C-alpha atoms as a printed R data frame, in Angstrom:
    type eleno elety resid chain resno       x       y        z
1   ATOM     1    CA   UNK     A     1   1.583 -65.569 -113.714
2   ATOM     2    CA   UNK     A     2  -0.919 -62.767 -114.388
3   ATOM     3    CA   UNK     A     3  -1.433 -60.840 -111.507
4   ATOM     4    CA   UNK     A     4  -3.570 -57.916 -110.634
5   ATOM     5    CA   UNK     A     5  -3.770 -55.688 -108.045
6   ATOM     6    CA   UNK     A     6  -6.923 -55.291 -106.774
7   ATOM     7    CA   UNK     A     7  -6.917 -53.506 -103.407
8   ATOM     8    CA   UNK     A     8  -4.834 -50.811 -105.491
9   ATOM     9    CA   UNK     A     9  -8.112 -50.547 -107.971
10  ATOM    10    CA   UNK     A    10 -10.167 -50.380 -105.419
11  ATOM    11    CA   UNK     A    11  -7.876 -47.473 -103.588
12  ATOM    12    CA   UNK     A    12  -7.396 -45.409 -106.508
13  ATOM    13    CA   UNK     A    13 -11.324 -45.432 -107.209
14  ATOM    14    CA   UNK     A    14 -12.272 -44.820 -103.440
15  ATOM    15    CA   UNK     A    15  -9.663 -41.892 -103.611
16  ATOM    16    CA   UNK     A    16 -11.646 -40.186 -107.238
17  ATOM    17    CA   UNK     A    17 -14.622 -40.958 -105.414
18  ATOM    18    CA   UNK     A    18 -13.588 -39.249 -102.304
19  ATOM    19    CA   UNK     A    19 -13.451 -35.910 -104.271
20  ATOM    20    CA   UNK     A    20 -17.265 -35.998 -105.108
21  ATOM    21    CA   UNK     A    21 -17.500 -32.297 -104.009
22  ATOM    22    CA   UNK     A    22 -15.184 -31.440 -106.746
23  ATOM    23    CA   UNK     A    23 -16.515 -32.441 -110.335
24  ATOM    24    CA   UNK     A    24 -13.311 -34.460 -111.718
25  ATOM    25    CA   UNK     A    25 -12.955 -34.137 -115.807
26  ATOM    26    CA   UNK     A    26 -11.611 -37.292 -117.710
27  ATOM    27    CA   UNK     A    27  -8.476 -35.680 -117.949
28  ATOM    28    CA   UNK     A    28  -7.770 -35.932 -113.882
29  ATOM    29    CA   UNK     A    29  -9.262 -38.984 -113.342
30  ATOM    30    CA   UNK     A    30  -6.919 -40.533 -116.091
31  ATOM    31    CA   UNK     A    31  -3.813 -38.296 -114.294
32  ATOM    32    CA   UNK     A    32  -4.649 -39.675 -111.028
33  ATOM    33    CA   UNK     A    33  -4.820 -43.412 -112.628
34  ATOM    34    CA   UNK     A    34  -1.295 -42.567 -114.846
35  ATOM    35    CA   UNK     A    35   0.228 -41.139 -111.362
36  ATOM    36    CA   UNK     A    36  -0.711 -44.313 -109.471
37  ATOM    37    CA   UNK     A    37   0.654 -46.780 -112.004
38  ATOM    38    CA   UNK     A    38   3.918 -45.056 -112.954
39  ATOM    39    CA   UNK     A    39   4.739 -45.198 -109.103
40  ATOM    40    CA   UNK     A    40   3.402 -49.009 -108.631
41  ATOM    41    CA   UNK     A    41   5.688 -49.959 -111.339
42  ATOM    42    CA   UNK     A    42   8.579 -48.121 -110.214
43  ATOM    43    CA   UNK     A    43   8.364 -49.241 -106.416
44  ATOM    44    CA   UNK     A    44   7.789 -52.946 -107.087
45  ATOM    45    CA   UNK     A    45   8.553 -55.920 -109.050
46  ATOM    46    CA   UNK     A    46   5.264 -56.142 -111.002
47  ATOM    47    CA   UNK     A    47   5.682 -56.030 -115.155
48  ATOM    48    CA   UNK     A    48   2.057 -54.830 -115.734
49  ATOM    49    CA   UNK     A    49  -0.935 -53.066 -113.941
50  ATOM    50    CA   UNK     A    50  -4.551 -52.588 -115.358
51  ATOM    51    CA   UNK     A    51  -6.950 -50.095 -113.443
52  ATOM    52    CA   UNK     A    52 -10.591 -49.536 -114.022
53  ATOM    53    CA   UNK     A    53 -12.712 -47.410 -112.136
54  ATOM    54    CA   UNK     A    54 -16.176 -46.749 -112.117
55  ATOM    55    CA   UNK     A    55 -17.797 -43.357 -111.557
56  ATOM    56    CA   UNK     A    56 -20.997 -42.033 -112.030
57  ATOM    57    CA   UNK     A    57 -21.480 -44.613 -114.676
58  ATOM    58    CA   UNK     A    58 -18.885 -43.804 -116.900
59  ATOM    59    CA   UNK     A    59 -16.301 -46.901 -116.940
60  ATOM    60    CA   UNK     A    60 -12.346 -45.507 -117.179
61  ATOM    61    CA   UNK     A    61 -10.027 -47.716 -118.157
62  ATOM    62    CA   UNK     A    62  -5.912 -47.802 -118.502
63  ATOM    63    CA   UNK     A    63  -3.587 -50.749 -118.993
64  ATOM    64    CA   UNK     A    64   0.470 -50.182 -118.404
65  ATOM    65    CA   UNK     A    65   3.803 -52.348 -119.080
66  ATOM    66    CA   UNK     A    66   4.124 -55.752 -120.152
67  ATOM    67    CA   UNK     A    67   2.531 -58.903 -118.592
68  ATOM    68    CA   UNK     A    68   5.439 -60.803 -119.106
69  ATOM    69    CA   UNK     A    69   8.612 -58.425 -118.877
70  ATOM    70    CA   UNK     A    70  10.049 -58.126 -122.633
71  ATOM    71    CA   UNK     A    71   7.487 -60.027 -124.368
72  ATOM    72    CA   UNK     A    72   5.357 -57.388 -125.257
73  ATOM    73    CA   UNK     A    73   2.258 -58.838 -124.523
74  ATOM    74    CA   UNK     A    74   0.307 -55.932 -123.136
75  ATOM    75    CA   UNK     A    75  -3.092 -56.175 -121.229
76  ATOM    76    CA   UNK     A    76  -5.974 -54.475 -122.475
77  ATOM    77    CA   UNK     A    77 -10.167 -54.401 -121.496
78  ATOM    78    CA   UNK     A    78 -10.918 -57.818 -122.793
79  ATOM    79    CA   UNK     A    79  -7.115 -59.148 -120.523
80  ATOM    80    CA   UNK     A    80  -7.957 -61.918 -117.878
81  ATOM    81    CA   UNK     A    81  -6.608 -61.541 -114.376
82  ATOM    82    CA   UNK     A    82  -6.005 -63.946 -111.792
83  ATOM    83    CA   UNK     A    83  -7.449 -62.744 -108.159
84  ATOM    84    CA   UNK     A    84  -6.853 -65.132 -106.508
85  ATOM    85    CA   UNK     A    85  -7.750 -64.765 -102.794
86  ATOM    86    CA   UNK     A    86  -9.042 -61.179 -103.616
87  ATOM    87    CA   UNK     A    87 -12.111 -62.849 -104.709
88  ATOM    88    CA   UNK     A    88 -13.585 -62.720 -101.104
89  ATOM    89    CA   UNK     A    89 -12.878 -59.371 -101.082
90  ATOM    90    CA   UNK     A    90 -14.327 -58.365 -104.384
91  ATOM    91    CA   UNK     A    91 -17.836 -60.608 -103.713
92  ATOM    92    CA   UNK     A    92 -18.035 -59.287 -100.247
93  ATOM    93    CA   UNK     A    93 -17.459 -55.898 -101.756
94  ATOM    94    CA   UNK     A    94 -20.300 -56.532 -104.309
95  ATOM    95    CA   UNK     A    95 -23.170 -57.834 -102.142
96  ATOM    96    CA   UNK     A    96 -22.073 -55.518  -99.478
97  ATOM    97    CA   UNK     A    97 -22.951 -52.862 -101.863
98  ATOM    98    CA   UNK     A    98 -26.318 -54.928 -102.868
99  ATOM    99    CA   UNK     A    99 -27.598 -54.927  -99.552
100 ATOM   100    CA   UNK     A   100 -27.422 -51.369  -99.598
101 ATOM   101    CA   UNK     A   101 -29.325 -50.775 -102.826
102 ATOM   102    CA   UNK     A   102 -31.753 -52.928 -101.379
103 ATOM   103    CA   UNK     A   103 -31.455 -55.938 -104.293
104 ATOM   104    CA   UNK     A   104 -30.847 -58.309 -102.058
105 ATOM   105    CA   UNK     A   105 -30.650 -59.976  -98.486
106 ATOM   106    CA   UNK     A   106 -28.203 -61.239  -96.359
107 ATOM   107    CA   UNK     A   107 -30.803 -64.284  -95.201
108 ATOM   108    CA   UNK     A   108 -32.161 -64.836  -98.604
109 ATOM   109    CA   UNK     A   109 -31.943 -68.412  -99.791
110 ATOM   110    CA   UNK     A   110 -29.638 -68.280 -102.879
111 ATOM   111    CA   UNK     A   111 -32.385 -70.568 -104.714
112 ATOM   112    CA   UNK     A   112 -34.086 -67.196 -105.175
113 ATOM   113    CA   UNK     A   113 -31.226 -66.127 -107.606
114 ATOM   114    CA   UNK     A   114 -30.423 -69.063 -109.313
115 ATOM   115    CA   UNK     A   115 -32.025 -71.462 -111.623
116 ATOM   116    CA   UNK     A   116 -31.961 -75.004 -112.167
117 ATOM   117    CA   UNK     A   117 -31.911 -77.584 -109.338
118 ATOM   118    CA   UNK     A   118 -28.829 -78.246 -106.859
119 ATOM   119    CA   UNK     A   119 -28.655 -81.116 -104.312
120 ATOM   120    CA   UNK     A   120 -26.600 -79.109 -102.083
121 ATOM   121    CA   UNK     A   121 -28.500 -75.610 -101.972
122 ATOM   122    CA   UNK     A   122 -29.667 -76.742  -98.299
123 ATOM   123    CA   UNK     A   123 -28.308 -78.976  -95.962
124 ATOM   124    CA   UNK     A   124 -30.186 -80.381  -93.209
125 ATOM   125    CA   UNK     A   125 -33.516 -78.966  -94.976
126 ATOM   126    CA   UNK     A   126 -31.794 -75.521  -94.073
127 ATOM   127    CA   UNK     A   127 -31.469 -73.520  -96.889
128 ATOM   128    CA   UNK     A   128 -27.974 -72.145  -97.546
129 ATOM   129    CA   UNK     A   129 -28.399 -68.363  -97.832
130 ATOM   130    CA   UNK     A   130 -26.807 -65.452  -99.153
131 ATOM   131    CA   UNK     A   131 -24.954 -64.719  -95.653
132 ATOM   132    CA   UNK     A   132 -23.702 -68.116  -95.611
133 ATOM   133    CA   UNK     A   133 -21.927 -67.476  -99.161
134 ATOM   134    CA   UNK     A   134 -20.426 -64.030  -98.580
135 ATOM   135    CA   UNK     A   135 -19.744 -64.942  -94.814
136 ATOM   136    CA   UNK     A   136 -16.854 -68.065  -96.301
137 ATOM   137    CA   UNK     A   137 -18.501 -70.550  -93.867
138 ATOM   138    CA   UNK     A   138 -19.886 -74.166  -93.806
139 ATOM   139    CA   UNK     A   139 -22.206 -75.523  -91.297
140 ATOM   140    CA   UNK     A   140 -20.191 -78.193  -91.384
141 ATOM   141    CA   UNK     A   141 -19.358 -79.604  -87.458
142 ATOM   142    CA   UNK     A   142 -15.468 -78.395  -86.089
143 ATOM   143    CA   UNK     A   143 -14.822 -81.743  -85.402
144 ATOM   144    CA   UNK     A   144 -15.214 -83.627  -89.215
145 ATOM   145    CA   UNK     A   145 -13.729 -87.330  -88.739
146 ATOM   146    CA   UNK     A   146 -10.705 -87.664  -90.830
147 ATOM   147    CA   UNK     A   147 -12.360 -88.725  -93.977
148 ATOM   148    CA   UNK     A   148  -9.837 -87.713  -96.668
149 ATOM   149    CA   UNK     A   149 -11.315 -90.136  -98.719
150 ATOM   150    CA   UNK     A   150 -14.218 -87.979  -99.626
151 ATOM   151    CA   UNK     A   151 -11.900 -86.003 -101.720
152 ATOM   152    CA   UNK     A   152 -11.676 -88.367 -104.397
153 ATOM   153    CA   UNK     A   153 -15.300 -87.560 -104.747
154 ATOM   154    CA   UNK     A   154 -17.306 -85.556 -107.196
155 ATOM   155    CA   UNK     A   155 -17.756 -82.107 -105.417
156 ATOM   156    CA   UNK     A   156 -21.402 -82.077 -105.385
157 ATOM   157    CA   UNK     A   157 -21.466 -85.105 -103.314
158 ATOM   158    CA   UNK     A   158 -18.594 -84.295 -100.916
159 ATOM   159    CA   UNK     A   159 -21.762 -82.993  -98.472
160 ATOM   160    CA   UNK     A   160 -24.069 -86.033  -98.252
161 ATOM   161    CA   UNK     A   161 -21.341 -88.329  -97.800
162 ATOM   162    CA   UNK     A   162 -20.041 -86.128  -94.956
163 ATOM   163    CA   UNK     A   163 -23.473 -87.319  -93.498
164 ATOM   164    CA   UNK     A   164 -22.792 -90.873  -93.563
């Protein structure tokens, strides 16, 4: 299973970034991303480890061992990575930093960002909002029935037969 190691990314960029008094060449930022993966690889049991960082819109990019140990499949830029439960982290990272640059609001309704039309972008004729996406919750009640029967049911309409 492909695995990446996001929270390492992210700690390797935060730690160039950190350094923004000091102008870092290409050549350091590359040591620092070499450094980080040699000792990743060493100290655990993962086969392969892609970093990326992003600074002052210049993207830097290194991709080390094997996927699958002895195979020789290598990653590279275009590789696709599992994350898994990182995702939360990663979007929360992303609007987090959104917010901040203004593009967007936590209590926007997410119609303003996407087109077409969804039955379940409100519930209750409350709109569901940008907060409620990056905040992981429902406004579903604590105390559902047991209906595991709407399971069997096309996702979409999972909500309005909640309802019933």
């Amino acid at each position: 299973m492909k695995k990446i190691f996001f929270i390492f990314l992210l700690s390797i960029g935060y730690s160039c970034l950190a350094q923004q008094n000091k102008m870092l060449t290409e050549k350091q930022i590359y040591a620092v991303m070499d450094e980080n993966a040699k000792a990743l690889l060493k100290e655990s049991k993962t086969n392969s480890v892609s970093i990326g960082i992003v600074k002052d819109g210049k993207t830097y990019t290194r991709h080390y061992g094997e996927i699958d140990k002895g195979k020789g499949n290598k990653a590279n830029n275009t590789t696709l990575f599992e994350i898994a439960s990182v995702t939360k982290i990663f979007t929360g990272t992303l609007m987090a930093q959104a917010v901040l640059d203004g593009k967007i609001k936590l209590d926007d309704d997410i119609r303003k960002y996407i087109t077409g039309s969804y039955p379940n972008s409100e519930y209750k004729g409350t709109p569901v909002t940008i907060k409620d996406l990056v905040s992981f919750k429902s406004v579903f009640n604590k105390d559902l029935p047991d209906r595991r029967d709407i399971f069997k049911l096309e996702k979409s309409k999972i909500p309005f037969e909640i309802e019933k």
